[in-house]
Each structure stands twice: as structure tokens, then as C-alpha cells.
Short mmCIF file of C-alpha atoms and ligand atoms in Angstrom, two decimals:
data_model
loop_
_atom_site.label_atom_id
_atom_site.label_comp_id
_atom_site.label_asym_id
_atom_site.label_seq_id
_atom_site.Cartn_x
_atom_site.Cartn_y
_atom_site.Cartn_z
CA MET A 1150 -34.39 3.57 9.19
CA THR A 1151 -34.20 4.15 5.44
CA ALA A 1152 -34.04 1.81 2.51
CA LEU A 1153 -30.30 2.16 2.46
CA ASP A 1154 -30.02 0.63 5.96
CA TYR A 1155 -32.00 -2.45 5.11
CA GLU A 1156 -29.84 -5.68 5.30
CA THR A 1157 -32.42 -8.44 5.42
CA ILE A 1158 -34.87 -7.12 2.92
CA ARG A 1159 -34.74 -5.28 -0.40
CA TYR A 1160 -36.89 -2.26 -1.14
CA ALA A 1161 -37.69 -0.70 -4.48
CA LEU A 1162 -40.23 1.87 -5.52
CA ALA A 1163 -41.36 2.16 -9.13
CA ASP A 1164 -44.59 3.04 -10.86
CA GLY A 1165 -46.31 3.62 -7.50
CA VAL A 1166 -45.52 0.04 -6.43
CA ALA A 1167 -43.21 -0.57 -3.47
CA THR A 1168 -41.67 -4.06 -3.84
CA ILE A 1169 -40.43 -5.52 -0.61
CA THR A 1170 -38.35 -8.70 -1.00
CA LEU A 1171 -37.48 -10.83 2.11
CA ASP A 1172 -33.84 -11.52 1.47
CA ARG A 1173 -32.27 -14.13 3.60
CA PRO A 1174 -32.58 -17.05 1.16
CA GLU A 1175 -29.96 -19.18 2.92
CA VAL A 1176 -32.47 -19.69 5.77
CA LEU A 1177 -35.53 -19.55 3.54
CA ASN A 1178 -36.16 -15.92 4.50
CA SER A 1179 -36.97 -16.84 8.06
CA LEU A 1180 -37.69 -13.87 10.30
CA ASN A 1181 -34.99 -12.82 12.72
CA ALA A 1182 -35.33 -9.74 14.95
CA ARG A 1183 -33.66 -7.49 12.43
CA MET A 1184 -35.88 -8.62 9.59
CA ARG A 1185 -39.00 -8.02 11.65
CA ARG A 1186 -37.80 -4.49 12.36
CA GLU A 1187 -36.82 -3.84 8.81
CA LEU A 1188 -40.03 -5.28 7.35
CA THR A 1189 -42.19 -3.21 9.76
CA ALA A 1190 -40.20 -0.08 8.81
CA ALA A 1191 -40.39 -0.84 5.06
CA LEU A 1192 -44.15 -1.34 5.28
CA ALA A 1193 -44.55 2.01 7.03
CA GLN A 1194 -42.39 3.64 4.41
CA ALA A 1195 -44.25 2.04 1.54
CA SER A 1196 -47.59 3.03 3.15
CA GLN A 1197 -46.44 6.58 2.97
CA GLU A 1198 -44.96 6.78 -0.51
CA ALA A 1199 -46.49 3.94 -2.64
CA ARG A 1200 -49.97 3.25 -3.96
CA ALA A 1201 -49.58 -0.54 -3.78
CA ILE A 1202 -47.21 -2.88 -2.01
CA LEU A 1203 -45.80 -6.10 -3.48
CA LEU A 1204 -44.32 -8.51 -0.94
CA THR A 1205 -42.23 -11.53 -2.03
CA GLY A 1206 -39.21 -13.63 -1.11
CA ALA A 1207 -35.75 -14.12 -2.62
CA GLY A 1208 -34.63 -17.59 -3.67
CA ARG A 1209 -36.74 -20.74 -3.44
CA ALA A 1210 -38.92 -19.76 -0.41
CA PHE A 1211 -41.32 -17.01 0.56
CA CYS A 1212 -40.67 -17.16 4.26
CA ALA A 1213 -40.12 -20.07 6.71
CA GLY A 1214 -41.53 -18.17 9.69
CA GLN A 1215 -39.65 -17.41 12.83
CA ASP A 1216 -35.86 -17.89 12.47
CA LEU A 1217 -35.59 -20.86 14.79
CA GLY A 1218 -31.81 -20.31 14.88
CA ASP A 1219 -31.97 -16.72 15.93
CA ALA A 1220 -29.56 -16.37 18.84
CA ARG A 1221 -31.58 -16.67 22.01
CA ASP A 1222 -32.42 -19.08 24.72
CA VAL A 1223 -35.71 -20.51 23.50
CA ALA A 1224 -36.72 -21.67 26.98
CA SER A 1225 -36.42 -18.15 28.44
CA VAL A 1226 -37.92 -16.09 25.59
CA ASP A 1227 -41.21 -14.44 26.51
CA LEU A 1228 -43.32 -15.32 23.38
CA GLU A 1229 -46.33 -13.27 24.55
CA SER A 1230 -44.16 -10.13 24.53
CA LEU A 1231 -42.47 -11.09 21.29
CA ILE A 1232 -45.81 -11.58 19.56
CA LEU A 1233 -47.36 -8.46 21.01
CA GLU A 1234 -44.38 -6.24 20.41
CA GLU A 1235 -43.03 -7.62 17.14
CA TYR A 1236 -45.37 -9.94 15.21
CA ALA A 1237 -48.64 -8.19 15.90
CA PRO A 1238 -47.44 -4.88 14.65
CA LEU A 1239 -46.04 -6.60 11.50
CA VAL A 1240 -49.35 -8.33 10.72
CA ARG A 1241 -51.25 -5.10 11.22
CA ALA A 1242 -48.80 -3.21 9.06
CA ILE A 1243 -49.74 -5.57 6.23
CA ALA A 1244 -53.48 -5.96 6.96
CA GLU A 1245 -54.08 -2.33 7.75
CA ALA A 1246 -51.79 -0.70 5.18
CA PRO A 1247 -53.66 2.18 3.55
CA VAL A 1248 -52.83 0.78 0.11
CA PRO A 1249 -53.47 -2.73 -1.40
CA VAL A 1250 -50.86 -5.29 -0.47
CA VAL A 1251 -50.13 -8.11 -2.92
CA ALA A 1252 -48.24 -11.19 -1.80
CA ALA A 1253 -46.32 -13.10 -4.44
CA VAL A 1254 -45.63 -16.42 -2.74
CA ASN A 1255 -42.73 -17.81 -4.61
CA GLY A 1256 -42.09 -20.93 -2.62
CA VAL A 1257 -42.81 -22.42 0.77
CA ALA A 1258 -44.50 -20.09 3.29
CA ALA A 1259 -44.42 -21.67 6.66
CA GLY A 1260 -45.42 -20.66 10.21
CA ALA A 1261 -45.57 -16.91 10.60
CA GLY A 1262 -44.35 -16.69 7.05
CA ALA A 1263 -47.60 -18.24 5.79
CA ASN A 1264 -49.68 -15.93 7.91
CA LEU A 1265 -47.92 -12.82 6.89
CA ALA A 1266 -48.67 -13.73 3.26
CA LEU A 1267 -52.29 -14.42 4.11
CA ALA A 1268 -52.60 -11.06 5.78
CA ALA A 1269 -52.11 -9.47 2.39
CA ASP A 1270 -55.08 -8.24 0.42
CA LEU A 1271 -54.40 -10.44 -2.63
CA VAL A 1272 -52.22 -13.51 -2.56
CA LEU A 1273 -50.79 -14.98 -5.70
CA ALA A 1274 -48.67 -18.16 -5.50
CA GLY A 1275 -46.46 -20.13 -7.84
CA HIS A 1276 -47.58 -23.64 -8.45
CA SER A 1277 -44.65 -25.07 -6.53
CA ALA A 1278 -45.39 -22.88 -3.47
CA GLN A 1279 -46.78 -24.49 -0.32
CA PHE A 1280 -48.53 -23.07 2.71
CA LEU A 1281 -47.57 -24.70 5.90
CA GLN A 1282 -49.05 -24.01 9.37
CA ALA A 1283 -45.87 -25.42 10.86
CA PHE A 1284 -46.49 -24.32 14.45
CA ALA A 1285 -47.83 -27.62 15.84
CA ARG A 1286 -44.64 -29.24 14.63
CA ILE A 1287 -42.76 -27.29 17.33
CA GLY A 1288 -45.48 -27.24 19.95
CA LEU A 1289 -46.90 -23.74 19.25
CA ILE A 1290 -50.24 -22.57 18.11
CA PRO A 1291 -50.80 -20.61 14.91
CA ASP A 1292 -49.86 -16.98 15.46
CA ALA A 1293 -49.24 -13.92 13.27
CA GLY A 1294 -53.00 -13.77 12.75
CA GLY A 1295 -53.41 -17.30 11.61
CA SER A 1296 -56.08 -18.26 14.07
CA TYR A 1297 -58.08 -15.25 13.01
CA LEU A 1298 -57.50 -15.50 9.27
CA LEU A 1299 -57.72 -19.23 8.59
CA PRO A 1300 -61.22 -20.01 9.75
CA ARG A 1301 -62.51 -16.85 8.03
CA LEU A 1302 -60.81 -17.73 4.75
CA ILE A 1303 -61.41 -21.47 4.53
CA GLY A 1304 -63.80 -22.37 7.33
CA ARG A 1305 -63.11 -24.07 10.70
CA ALA A 1306 -62.85 -27.65 9.37
CA ARG A 1307 -60.06 -26.96 6.94
CA ALA A 1308 -58.34 -24.48 9.29
CA MET A 1309 -58.28 -27.09 12.05
CA GLY A 1310 -56.97 -29.74 9.65
CA LEU A 1311 -54.14 -27.51 8.40
CA CYS A 1312 -53.13 -26.44 11.93
CA LEU A 1313 -53.52 -29.77 13.76
CA LEU A 1314 -51.83 -31.85 11.07
CA ALA A 1315 -49.32 -29.16 10.02
CA GLU A 1316 -49.08 -30.63 6.58
CA PRO A 1317 -48.20 -28.48 3.56
CA LEU A 1318 -51.07 -27.26 1.36
CA ASP A 1319 -50.00 -26.82 -2.24
CA ALA A 1320 -50.74 -23.58 -4.12
CA GLY A 1321 -53.36 -25.10 -6.44
CA LYS A 1322 -55.41 -26.48 -3.57
CA ALA A 1323 -54.96 -23.25 -1.66
CA ALA A 1324 -56.54 -21.46 -4.56
CA ASP A 1325 -59.31 -24.10 -4.85
CA TRP A 1326 -60.11 -23.69 -1.17
CA GLY A 1327 -60.20 -19.87 -1.35
CA LEU A 1328 -57.17 -19.42 0.86
CA ILE A 1329 -55.50 -17.38 -1.86
CA TRP A 1330 -56.59 -15.52 -4.96
CA ALA A 1331 -54.79 -17.66 -7.57
CA ALA A 1332 -52.00 -20.09 -8.34
CA VAL A 1333 -49.97 -19.44 -11.48
CA PRO A 1334 -47.05 -21.20 -13.18
CA ASP A 1335 -43.80 -20.45 -11.29
CA ALA A 1336 -42.29 -18.73 -14.32
CA GLU A 1337 -45.19 -16.36 -14.57
CA LEU A 1338 -45.48 -15.40 -10.88
CA ASP A 1339 -43.28 -12.31 -10.75
CA ALA A 1340 -44.79 -10.72 -13.88
CA ALA A 1341 -48.38 -11.61 -12.87
CA ALA A 1342 -47.96 -10.22 -9.35
CA LEU A 1343 -46.24 -7.06 -10.59
CA ALA A 1344 -49.00 -6.51 -13.22
CA ILE A 1345 -51.62 -6.76 -10.53
CA ALA A 1346 -49.77 -4.46 -8.19
CA ARG A 1347 -49.28 -1.86 -10.96
CA ARG A 1348 -52.97 -2.08 -11.89
CA LEU A 1349 -53.94 -1.55 -8.23
CA ALA A 1350 -51.45 1.39 -7.93
CA ALA A 1351 -53.15 3.03 -10.90
CA GLY A 1352 -56.56 2.46 -9.39
CA PRO A 1353 -58.84 4.46 -7.14
CA THR A 1354 -56.67 4.12 -4.02
CA VAL A 1355 -58.97 6.23 -1.83
CA ALA A 1356 -61.69 3.73 -2.47
CA PHE A 1357 -59.28 0.82 -2.03
CA ARG A 1358 -58.31 2.19 1.42
CA LEU A 1359 -61.92 2.47 2.38
CA LEU A 1360 -62.91 -0.95 1.04
CA LYS A 1361 -60.07 -2.53 3.09
CA THR A 1362 -61.60 -0.97 6.18
CA ALA A 1363 -65.10 -2.13 5.18
CA MET A 1364 -63.91 -5.73 4.62
CA ARG A 1365 -62.11 -5.80 7.89
CA GLY A 1366 -65.35 -4.94 9.70
CA ALA A 1367 -67.29 -7.65 7.87
CA GLY A 1368 -67.90 -11.20 8.98
CA PRO A 1369 -70.57 -13.01 10.96
CA ALA A 1370 -68.80 -12.81 14.28
CA GLU A 1371 -67.86 -9.16 14.14
CA THR A 1372 -70.83 -7.30 12.99
CA THR A 1373 -74.52 -7.34 12.09
CA LEU A 1374 -75.86 -6.49 8.72
CA ALA A 1375 -77.24 -3.22 10.08
CA ASP A 1376 -73.86 -2.31 11.55
CA GLN A 1377 -72.12 -3.21 8.30
CA LEU A 1378 -74.57 -1.17 6.24
CA ALA A 1379 -74.00 1.85 8.41
CA LEU A 1380 -70.20 1.38 8.18
CA GLU A 1381 -70.47 1.01 4.40
CA ALA A 1382 -72.47 4.16 4.26
CA ARG A 1383 -69.90 6.19 6.27
CA LEU A 1384 -67.08 4.86 4.21
CA GLN A 1385 -68.87 5.25 0.93
CA GLY A 1386 -69.61 8.80 1.93
CA GLU A 1387 -65.91 9.44 2.26
CA ALA A 1388 -65.20 7.71 -1.05
CA GLY A 1389 -67.83 9.79 -2.68
CA ARG A 1390 -66.01 13.02 -1.66
CA SER A 1391 -62.80 11.89 -3.42
CA ARG A 1392 -61.46 13.23 -6.64
CA ASP A 1393 -60.99 9.71 -7.89
CA PHE A 1394 -64.73 9.11 -7.63
CA GLN A 1395 -65.35 12.26 -9.72
CA GLU A 1396 -62.77 11.14 -12.24
CA GLY A 1397 -64.21 7.58 -12.32
CA VAL A 1398 -67.74 8.79 -13.17
CA ALA A 1399 -66.43 11.36 -15.66
CA ALA A 1400 -64.33 8.73 -17.41
CA PHE A 1401 -67.23 6.31 -17.59
CA LEU A 1402 -69.45 8.97 -19.11
CA GLU A 1403 -66.74 10.04 -21.54
CA LYS A 1404 -65.99 6.43 -22.50
CA ARG A 1405 -62.27 6.62 -21.71
CA PRO A 1406 -59.96 5.00 -19.19
CA PRO A 1407 -59.86 6.84 -15.79
CA ARG A 1408 -56.70 8.58 -14.62
CA PHE A 1409 -56.83 8.03 -10.83
CA GLU A 1410 -54.54 10.10 -8.63
CA GLY A 1411 -55.23 8.54 -5.23
CA ARG A 1412 -56.91 11.75 -3.89
O1 T3D B 1450 -40.09 -17.16 18.68
C1 T3D B 1450 -40.88 -18.06 18.42
O2 T3D B 1450 -40.55 -19.20 18.10
C2 T3D B 1450 -42.36 -17.70 18.31
C3 T3D B 1450 -42.77 -17.32 16.97
C4 T3D B 1450 -43.28 -18.23 16.12
C5 T3D B 1450 -43.64 -17.96 14.81
C6 T3D B 1450 -43.31 -19.09 13.84
O3 T3D B 1450 -43.13 -18.82 12.66
S1 T3D B 1450 -43.15 -20.64 14.42
C7 T3D B 1450 -42.72 -21.60 13.00
C8 T3D B 1450 -41.26 -21.54 12.61
N1 T3D B 1450 -41.05 -22.17 11.35
C9 T3D B 1450 -41.02 -23.48 11.16
O4 T3D B 1450 -41.23 -24.27 12.07
C10 T3D B 1450 -40.58 -23.93 9.78
C11 T3D B 1450 -39.26 -24.55 9.82
N2 T3D B 1450 -38.76 -24.96 8.53
C12 T3D B 1450 -39.17 -26.09 7.96
O5 T3D B 1450 -40.04 -26.73 8.47
C13 T3D B 1450 -38.59 -26.42 6.57
O6 T3D B 1450 -37.40 -25.75 6.51
C14 T3D B 1450 -39.54 -26.08 5.42
C15 T3D B 1450 -40.74 -27.05 5.41
C16 T3D B 1450 -40.07 -24.64 5.50
C17 T3D B 1450 -38.73 -26.26 4.10
O7 T3D B 1450 -38.13 -27.54 4.10
P1 T3D B 1450 -37.01 -27.83 3.04
O8 T3D B 1450 -36.64 -29.28 3.15
O9 T3D B 1450 -37.44 -27.34 1.68
O10 T3D B 1450 -35.74 -26.89 3.40
P2 T3D B 1450 -34.73 -27.11 4.66
O11 T3D B 1450 -33.64 -27.98 4.15
O12 T3D B 1450 -35.51 -27.55 5.85
O13 T3D B 1450 -34.20 -25.64 4.89
C18 T3D B 1450 -33.15 -25.03 4.15
C19 T3D B 1450 -32.30 -24.26 5.07
O14 T3D B 1450 -33.06 -23.20 5.71
C20 T3D B 1450 -31.77 -25.12 6.22
O15 T3D B 1450 -30.50 -24.64 6.59
P3 T3D B 1450 -29.13 -25.49 6.10
O16 T3D B 1450 -29.31 -26.80 6.59
O17 T3D B 1450 -29.14 -25.40 4.51
O18 T3D B 1450 -28.05 -24.72 6.76
C21 T3D B 1450 -32.74 -24.79 7.32
O19 T3D B 1450 -32.20 -25.05 8.57
C22 T3D B 1450 -32.95 -23.39 7.12
N3 T3D B 1450 -34.30 -23.01 7.70
C23 T3D B 1450 -35.52 -23.37 7.25
N4 T3D B 1450 -36.49 -22.86 8.01
C24 T3D B 1450 -35.83 -22.20 9.00
C25 T3D B 1450 -34.47 -22.28 8.80
N5 T3D B 1450 -33.58 -21.72 9.58
C26 T3D B 1450 -34.07 -21.05 10.68
N6 T3D B 1450 -35.34 -20.88 10.98
C27 T3D B 1450 -36.29 -21.46 10.14
N7 T3D B 1450 -37.58 -21.27 10.42
#
């Protein structure tokens, strides 16, 4: 699948940033089977050719989660297989992308749509955006990584409140709680997110890839301090062998901006 085949998303590559726009605004960019396939393919493509990925939505929403109108018999669908075969790879394509992923949440992000955004490395939202763990409204549990990410990001009490009550959380509060990086005025969201993505794309992307791996391994339930220190050492060893590290030190000593190449 190439960018030319995409029907449900838009894909553009410029200045090292792959911008992926969910593009079914008439249904608030909800995810049908084709969009899941295209988004997974686009993330793989971007991981190969970009140095940062920017994920956003067309129209007034970021993503309303599963397309509840997608042609299928809801009663007979095997959700376990659907999640394992389609949603899990999508979440991992975002969380484990070898380059930083920035989500620009331009409006409501609901259900799996919220959790795809939260799987990104840096989440920026417009003030009018909302995060909604909508699952309980339709008798489901949080998926697309929500049950993993939410307690880690905001603690169990807030995670449980959001999921049990399934009430929208506005962008300002999401930022206050540490669910996202920042909330910005709606009119400034696109420019602010692009500026961050460009800055990351011009950064030491070897180190960024390694720090993503280090952060994934961190957390009280996953590892001990000793394990994490050993992991940091191994990953830092790899970072230390990169050209970008050499350039970073040289630039510091020469009092000039670094020119990172991602090698
Ligand atoms: O297969 C599985 O089910 C398992 C996978 C689960 C993963 C999940 O993501 S489960 C959660 C699914 N998502 C939701 O439950 C959210 C559903 N949407 C909403 O609750 C509301 O639309 C919003 C709170 C997100 C926004 O409300 P509002 O009032 O701003 O907009 P609206 O009028 O409800 O929606 C506008 C249109 O988009 C409307 O179509 P229309 O009437 O103009 O023709 C609406 O039907 C459509 N739309 C919104 N969300 C979805 C959707 N169409 C299909 N699927 C959607 N998820």
C-alpha cells in the first residue's frame, strides 16, 4: 500500500516530518477496517522515511474510536481477534515507532481514538478538544492500550473515574493531570504541533529512539531500579556510538547549534 492508495487518511512528508491526517470527518474520523489498515501502513511507511510523525484529524474531531456503523453484525464479531489483529498492531505502531510521534488532538478523541492519541510520545491538544473513554457507554472496557496507559499517566483513581464514568475530560484538565503534554488555543494547535514535530525531526533521532525504549521499560510494575539502570547503560552505550552524539558534543564545545543527521 502506498500513499497514493490511501482513502481514509492523508499522508504528507516534508522537512523530515510525516503528517498523517485521519480523514473521515463526516463520522468524526472513526476507525473502520480500511482506516485501521491504512493507518498501520502509513505508520510503517513513516517509520522508514521520516524522522518524526505528526498524527492529527480532519474536521472538528481527532477520532471517535471504532466506527460503530462499520458494516458488520456486532453480536457475531470476535472482538478478541479484532483487537489482537488490528488494534494492538496499530497501538504498537505508534508507541514503538522508531521516531517520535506527536499527536495534535484537534477535537474530541473518544474510545480507541483517545487511546491512539495517548500512545503518542507527545500529545498536544486544542483547548476545545476532549478525551473520552467512551467504552463503558457501550458496555466495553478500555482497549487500544487504555488500561495500560491511563493508570501510568494519571494514576489509578483518575483512570478509574474516567473509565467508569465515561465523561469527557477537557484538554486543559488533561494537561493539568499530566495526561497530555499541553493544551493550546485551537487556532495555534496546527502550527504548535508542526513546530514541535520539526524540532524533533531535526534532533538526535538515534537518542530519541533509544530513550523511547528506555521509557517503555520504566515504571514500578515493570522493572527494578537495578534493571532499569542496566537497560539505560546498554541503550546509552548504543547512543554513545552514534554520529549524532559526536556532533552534539562537538557543537556544544564549538558553541554552535548541532546538525543532527539521525545516524
Ligand atoms: O469493534 C468494536 O466495537 C470494538 C472496538 C472498540 C474500540 C472503540 O473505540 S469503542 C468506542 C467507540 N466510540 C464511541 O463510542 C464514541 C461514539 N461517539 C460519540 O459518543 C459522539 O459522537 C462523540 C462524543 C464522540 C461526539 O459527539 P457530538 O455530539 O459532537 O457528535 P455526533 O453528532 O455524535 O457525531 C457526528 C457524526 O459522527 C454523527 O453522524 P451523523 O448523525 O451526522 O450522520 C455520528 O453518528 C458520527 N459518529 C460519531 N462517532 C461515531 C460516528 N459514527 C460511527 N462511529 C462512531 N464511533
